[in-house]
Coordinates of C-alpha atoms in Angstrom, one line a residue:
M1 CA 16.1 4.0 1.4
T2 CA 14.2 5.0 4.5
Q3 CA 14.7 2.5 7.3
S4 CA 12.4 1.5 10.2
K5 CA 11.2 4.1 12.7
T6 CA 8.2 4.5 15.0
F7 CA 5.0 6.1 13.7
L8 CA 2.1 6.8 15.9
P9 CA -1.3 6.4 14.1
K10 CA -4.2 8.6 15.2
V11 CA -7.9 8.4 14.5
A12 CA -8.7 10.6 11.5
F13 CA -12.4 9.6 11.5
D14 CA -14.2 7.1 13.7
A15 CA -16.3 5.8 10.9
C16 CA -17.5 2.5 12.5
A17 CA -17.3 1.0 9.0
L18 CA -18.3 -2.6 8.5
L19 CA -15.8 -3.0 5.7
G20 CA -14.0 0.3 5.1
E21 CA -11.9 0.1 1.9
G22 CA -10.4 1.9 -1.0
P23 CA -9.2 5.2 0.3
R24 CA -8.2 7.6 -2.5
W25 CA -7.0 11.2 -2.0
H26 CA -8.6 13.9 -4.3
G27 CA -6.0 16.7 -4.4
A28 CA -8.2 19.3 -6.0
E29 CA -11.0 18.8 -3.5
H30 CA -8.8 18.1 -0.5
R31 CA -11.0 15.1 0.3
L32 CA -10.4 11.5 1.1
Y33 CA -12.8 9.3 -0.8
W34 CA -13.5 5.8 0.5
V35 CA -16.1 3.0 0.5
D36 CA -17.8 0.8 3.0
I37 CA -18.4 -2.2 0.8
A38 CA -20.6 -4.1 3.2
A39 CA -22.9 -1.0 3.6
N40 CA -23.1 -0.2 -0.1
T41 CA -21.8 3.3 0.5
L42 CA -19.3 5.7 -1.0
H43 CA -17.9 8.4 1.2
R44 CA -15.8 11.6 1.0
F45 CA -14.1 12.9 4.1
D46 CA -12.7 16.3 4.8
P47 CA -9.9 15.9 7.3
T48 CA -9.8 19.7 7.9
T49 CA -13.4 20.0 9.1
G50 CA -14.0 16.4 10.0
M51 CA -17.1 16.3 7.8
N52 CA -17.9 13.0 6.1
E53 CA -20.5 12.8 3.2
T54 CA -22.2 9.5 2.3
R55 CA -23.8 8.1 -0.9
L56 CA -25.9 5.0 -0.6
F57 CA -26.2 2.6 -3.6
H58 CA -28.3 -0.4 -4.4
A59 CA -25.2 -2.6 -4.6
P60 CA -21.7 -2.7 -3.2
V61 CA -18.9 -0.5 -4.5
G62 CA -15.8 -2.5 -4.3
C63 CA -13.4 0.2 -5.5
F64 CA -13.3 3.3 -7.7
A65 CA -11.2 5.7 -9.7
F66 CA -11.4 9.4 -10.3
D67 CA -12.5 10.0 -13.9
A68 CA -10.5 12.4 -16.1
K69 CA -13.8 13.7 -17.4
G70 CA -15.0 14.5 -13.9
G71 CA -16.8 12.3 -11.4
L72 CA -15.9 8.7 -10.7
L73 CA -15.6 5.3 -12.2
L74 CA -17.2 2.7 -9.9
A75 CA -16.4 -1.0 -9.8
M76 CA -19.7 -2.4 -8.4
K77 CA -21.2 -5.8 -7.8
D78 CA -22.1 -6.7 -11.4
G79 CA -19.6 -4.5 -13.3
F80 CA -18.4 -0.9 -13.9
A81 CA -20.4 2.3 -13.8
T82 CA -19.7 6.0 -14.2
L83 CA -20.8 8.6 -11.7
A84 CA -20.9 12.1 -13.4
D85 CA -20.8 13.9 -10.1
W86 CA -21.4 13.3 -6.4
N87 CA -25.2 13.5 -6.7
A88 CA -25.6 11.6 -10.0
D89 CA -27.0 8.1 -10.5
P90 CA -24.5 5.5 -11.7
V91 CA -24.6 4.6 -15.4
P92 CA -23.3 1.1 -16.4
F93 CA -20.0 1.3 -18.3
G94 CA -19.0 -1.8 -20.3
D95 CA -20.4 -5.3 -20.0
Q96 CA -21.9 -6.2 -16.6
I97 CA -19.8 -9.3 -16.4
F98 CA -20.9 -10.5 -13.0
A99 CA -24.6 -10.0 -13.4
D100 CA -25.3 -13.7 -13.5
R101 CA -22.6 -14.6 -10.9
P102 CA -24.1 -14.0 -7.4
D103 CA -20.9 -15.0 -5.6
I104 CA -18.6 -12.6 -7.4
R105 CA -18.2 -8.9 -7.1
F106 CA -15.4 -6.4 -7.8
N107 CA -13.1 -5.8 -4.9
D108 CA -10.0 -3.7 -5.3
G109 CA -8.4 -1.7 -8.1
R110 CA -6.0 1.0 -9.4
T111 CA -5.5 3.1 -12.5
D112 CA -2.2 2.8 -14.3
P113 CA -0.4 6.0 -15.6
Q114 CA -1.9 5.5 -19.0
G115 CA -5.5 5.7 -17.5
R116 CA -6.4 2.0 -17.7
F117 CA -8.3 0.7 -14.7
W118 CA -7.1 -2.6 -13.1
A119 CA -9.7 -4.3 -10.8
G120 CA -9.7 -7.6 -9.0
S121 CA -12.7 -9.6 -8.0
V122 CA -13.6 -11.7 -4.9
N123 CA -15.6 -14.9 -4.5
M124 CA -17.7 -13.8 -1.5
A125 CA -18.8 -17.3 -0.7
K126 CA -15.3 -18.7 -0.9
S127 CA -16.9 -21.5 -3.0
A128 CA -14.3 -21.6 -5.8
Q129 CA -11.0 -20.0 -6.9
D130 CA -12.7 -18.1 -9.6
A131 CA -11.8 -14.5 -8.7
A132 CA -9.6 -12.8 -11.2
L133 CA -7.7 -9.6 -12.2
Y134 CA -9.3 -7.5 -15.0
R135 CA -8.2 -4.5 -17.1
L136 CA -10.8 -1.9 -18.1
D137 CA -9.8 0.2 -21.1
G138 CA -11.2 3.6 -21.8
D139 CA -13.5 2.4 -24.5
G140 CA -15.3 0.1 -22.0
T141 CA -13.5 -3.1 -23.1
I142 CA -12.9 -5.5 -20.2
K143 CA -10.1 -8.1 -20.4
E144 CA -9.4 -10.9 -17.9
I145 CA -5.7 -10.9 -17.1
E146 CA -5.2 -13.5 -14.4
S147 CA -7.6 -15.9 -12.7
G148 CA -7.6 -18.7 -10.2
M149 CA -7.9 -16.6 -7.1
L150 CA -10.3 -16.1 -4.1
T151 CA -9.7 -12.5 -3.3
C152 CA -7.7 -10.3 -5.7
N153 CA -6.4 -7.3 -3.7
G154 CA -3.7 -4.7 -3.4
A155 CA -3.4 -3.3 -6.9
A156 CA -0.7 -0.7 -7.3
F157 CA 1.8 0.6 -9.9
S158 CA 5.3 2.0 -9.5
A159 CA 6.0 5.6 -10.4
D160 CA 7.3 4.8 -13.9
G161 CA 4.4 2.4 -14.5
R162 CA 6.6 -0.5 -15.2
R163 CA 6.0 -2.6 -12.1
F164 CA 2.7 -3.8 -10.8
Y165 CA 1.7 -5.3 -7.4
H166 CA -1.2 -7.2 -6.1
S167 CA -2.1 -10.2 -4.0
D168 CA -4.5 -13.1 -3.7
T169 CA -5.1 -12.3 0.0
P170 CA -5.7 -15.9 1.3
T171 CA -2.2 -17.0 0.0
H172 CA -0.5 -14.4 2.4
A173 CA 1.7 -13.5 -0.6
A174 CA 2.3 -10.1 -2.2
R175 CA 3.0 -10.5 -5.9
A176 CA 5.1 -8.3 -8.3
Y177 CA 5.1 -8.2 -12.1
D178 CA 6.8 -6.4 -14.9
Y179 CA 4.4 -4.2 -16.7
D180 CA 4.5 -3.0 -20.3
P181 CA 2.7 0.3 -20.4
D182 CA 2.5 0.4 -24.2
T183 CA 0.6 -2.9 -24.5
G184 CA -1.0 -3.1 -21.0
T185 CA 0.4 -6.6 -20.4
L186 CA 2.0 -8.3 -17.3
S187 CA 4.9 -10.7 -17.3
G188 CA 7.5 -12.1 -14.9
R189 CA 5.3 -12.8 -11.9
C190 CA 7.2 -13.3 -8.7
I191 CA 6.5 -13.4 -5.0
L192 CA 7.5 -10.0 -3.6
H193 CA 7.0 -11.2 0.0
Q194 CA 5.5 -14.3 1.6
F195 CA 3.9 -13.4 5.0
P196 CA 3.7 -16.2 7.6
L197 CA 0.4 -17.9 8.0
G198 CA -1.7 -16.6 10.9
E199 CA 0.1 -13.2 11.3
G200 CA -2.0 -11.1 8.8
R201 CA -2.9 -11.3 5.1
P202 CA -1.9 -8.7 2.6
D203 CA -5.0 -6.6 1.7
G204 CA -5.0 -3.1 0.0
G205 CA -1.6 -1.5 -1.0
S206 CA 0.0 1.6 -2.3
V207 CA 3.5 2.6 -3.6
D208 CA 5.6 5.6 -2.5
E209 CA 8.1 7.7 -4.4
E210 CA 11.0 5.5 -3.4
G211 CA 9.3 2.5 -5.1
C212 CA 8.3 0.8 -1.8
Y213 CA 5.1 -1.1 -1.6
W214 CA 2.9 -0.5 1.5
T215 CA 0.3 -3.2 2.4
A216 CA -2.3 -3.4 5.1
L217 CA -2.3 -6.8 6.8
F218 CA -5.9 -7.9 7.5
D219 CA -6.1 -9.8 10.8
G220 CA -2.5 -8.7 11.4
G221 CA -3.1 -5.3 13.1
R222 CA -0.5 -3.4 11.1
V223 CA 0.7 -2.0 7.8
V224 CA 4.0 -2.9 6.3
R225 CA 6.4 -1.1 4.0
L226 CA 8.3 -3.4 1.6
A227 CA 11.4 -2.6 -0.3
P228 CA 11.4 -3.2 -4.1
D229 CA 13.2 -6.5 -3.3
G230 CA 10.5 -7.5 -0.8
A231 CA 12.4 -6.9 2.4
I232 CA 10.4 -5.4 5.3
L233 CA 11.6 -1.9 6.0
M234 CA 8.9 -0.8 8.4
E235 CA 5.9 -2.0 10.3
V236 CA 3.2 0.4 11.8
A237 CA 1.0 -1.2 14.4
L238 CA -2.7 -0.2 14.7
P239 CA -5.1 -0.6 17.7
V240 CA -7.4 -2.8 15.6
T241 CA -6.8 -6.2 13.9
R242 CA -8.4 -5.6 10.5
P243 CA -6.7 -2.8 8.5
T244 CA -7.8 -3.1 4.9
M245 CA -6.1 -0.5 2.7
I246 CA -3.4 2.3 2.9
A247 CA -3.2 5.3 0.7
F248 CA -1.5 8.7 0.9
G249 CA -2.9 12.2 0.9
E250 CA -2.7 15.8 2.0
D251 CA -0.9 18.4 -0.2
D252 CA 2.5 16.7 0.2
R253 CA 1.1 13.1 0.1
R254 CA 2.9 12.3 3.3
T255 CA -0.1 11.5 5.4
A256 CA -1.0 7.9 5.3
F257 CA -4.7 7.0 5.6
V258 CA -5.6 3.5 6.6
T259 CA -9.2 2.1 6.4
T260 CA -10.3 -0.7 8.7
A261 CA -13.1 -3.2 9.2
R262 CA -15.3 -4.4 12.0
S263 CA -17.3 -6.9 10.0
G264 CA -16.7 -10.5 11.2
L265 CA -15.4 -9.5 14.6
T266 CA -17.2 -11.0 17.6
E267 CA -18.8 -8.9 20.3
A268 CA -15.9 -9.8 22.6
Q269 CA -13.4 -8.6 20.0
L270 CA -15.3 -5.4 19.4
T271 CA -15.2 -4.7 23.1
T272 CA -11.4 -4.8 23.0
Q273 CA -11.3 -2.9 19.7
P274 CA -13.7 0.0 20.0
L275 CA -12.0 1.7 17.1
A276 CA -12.6 -1.1 14.6
G277 CA -13.9 0.4 11.4
A278 CA -12.2 3.8 12.0
I279 CA -9.9 5.5 9.5
F280 CA -6.4 6.1 10.9
S281 CA -3.7 8.4 9.8
F282 CA 0.0 8.9 10.4
R283 CA 2.8 11.0 8.8
V284 CA 5.5 9.4 6.7
D285 CA 8.9 10.6 5.4
V286 CA 8.4 9.5 1.8
P287 CA 5.4 10.8 -0.2
G288 CA 3.0 8.3 -1.8
L289 CA 2.2 8.5 -5.5
P290 CA -0.7 10.5 -6.8
E291 CA -3.8 8.7 -8.0
W292 CA -3.9 8.6 -11.8
P293 CA -7.4 9.2 -13.3
F294 CA -9.3 6.8 -15.5
A295 CA -9.0 8.0 -19.1
R296 CA -12.0 7.8 -21.6
P297 CA -12.0 8.9 -25.2

């Protein structure tokens, strides 16, 4: 297992994102897709040329998956939608389960190796613990898996698809589960790691080929690599306080990309964090896992 060492993050793209989130590497396009949830925008970034393309939507895109049929699956404010290609209009897919719930939207998600999409929601008003984790099957069926949360975040699967990770961010705890890939069910929930209060909350996460779970610590100014038993193996400090999500890209999947946020920071804080909202990158020793596509019949 790789042990701690020093990595030096650099600015991949000074995005000035309000709430940069959900980076996903598209190997065939050699592009990093990401969203700015607070700006209702989807982006694709070319790290070779520095070009960043933007799509504006009528509602927030909390997260997304690449679609095995081409295009994207979007998890939006009210429900899921498909996007046939970059220039297409979104088409609702499955029931729009949050259409009559103004405080709730989709937030973070990941596809499992079988092509099911797992997405968590967030109560934006923090008015109730009614956010939940959902599973979207290829036929459009949506199943609520676990509820009682404020901000469901950090969805990621192990390489063999038999372990699942996520967090309810305000609890400061990263959770782990056993996963049955045949039935699409979770069991054996445990706390992978309990982070101290006031030192950063686990946000978006990804798994590498050694089975370690990386998580971005919102208001913690760093990303952390956790061993399968929850021990901290590595911490990478960033020059901003609000990293939101880490994912891996480039041809060898050994470049970590970290999205960040500037929303909610005061003018004084932004003065000391001029790169808040940027996308950072650094090289790692162990490749991250590829992104599995969403599978539809």
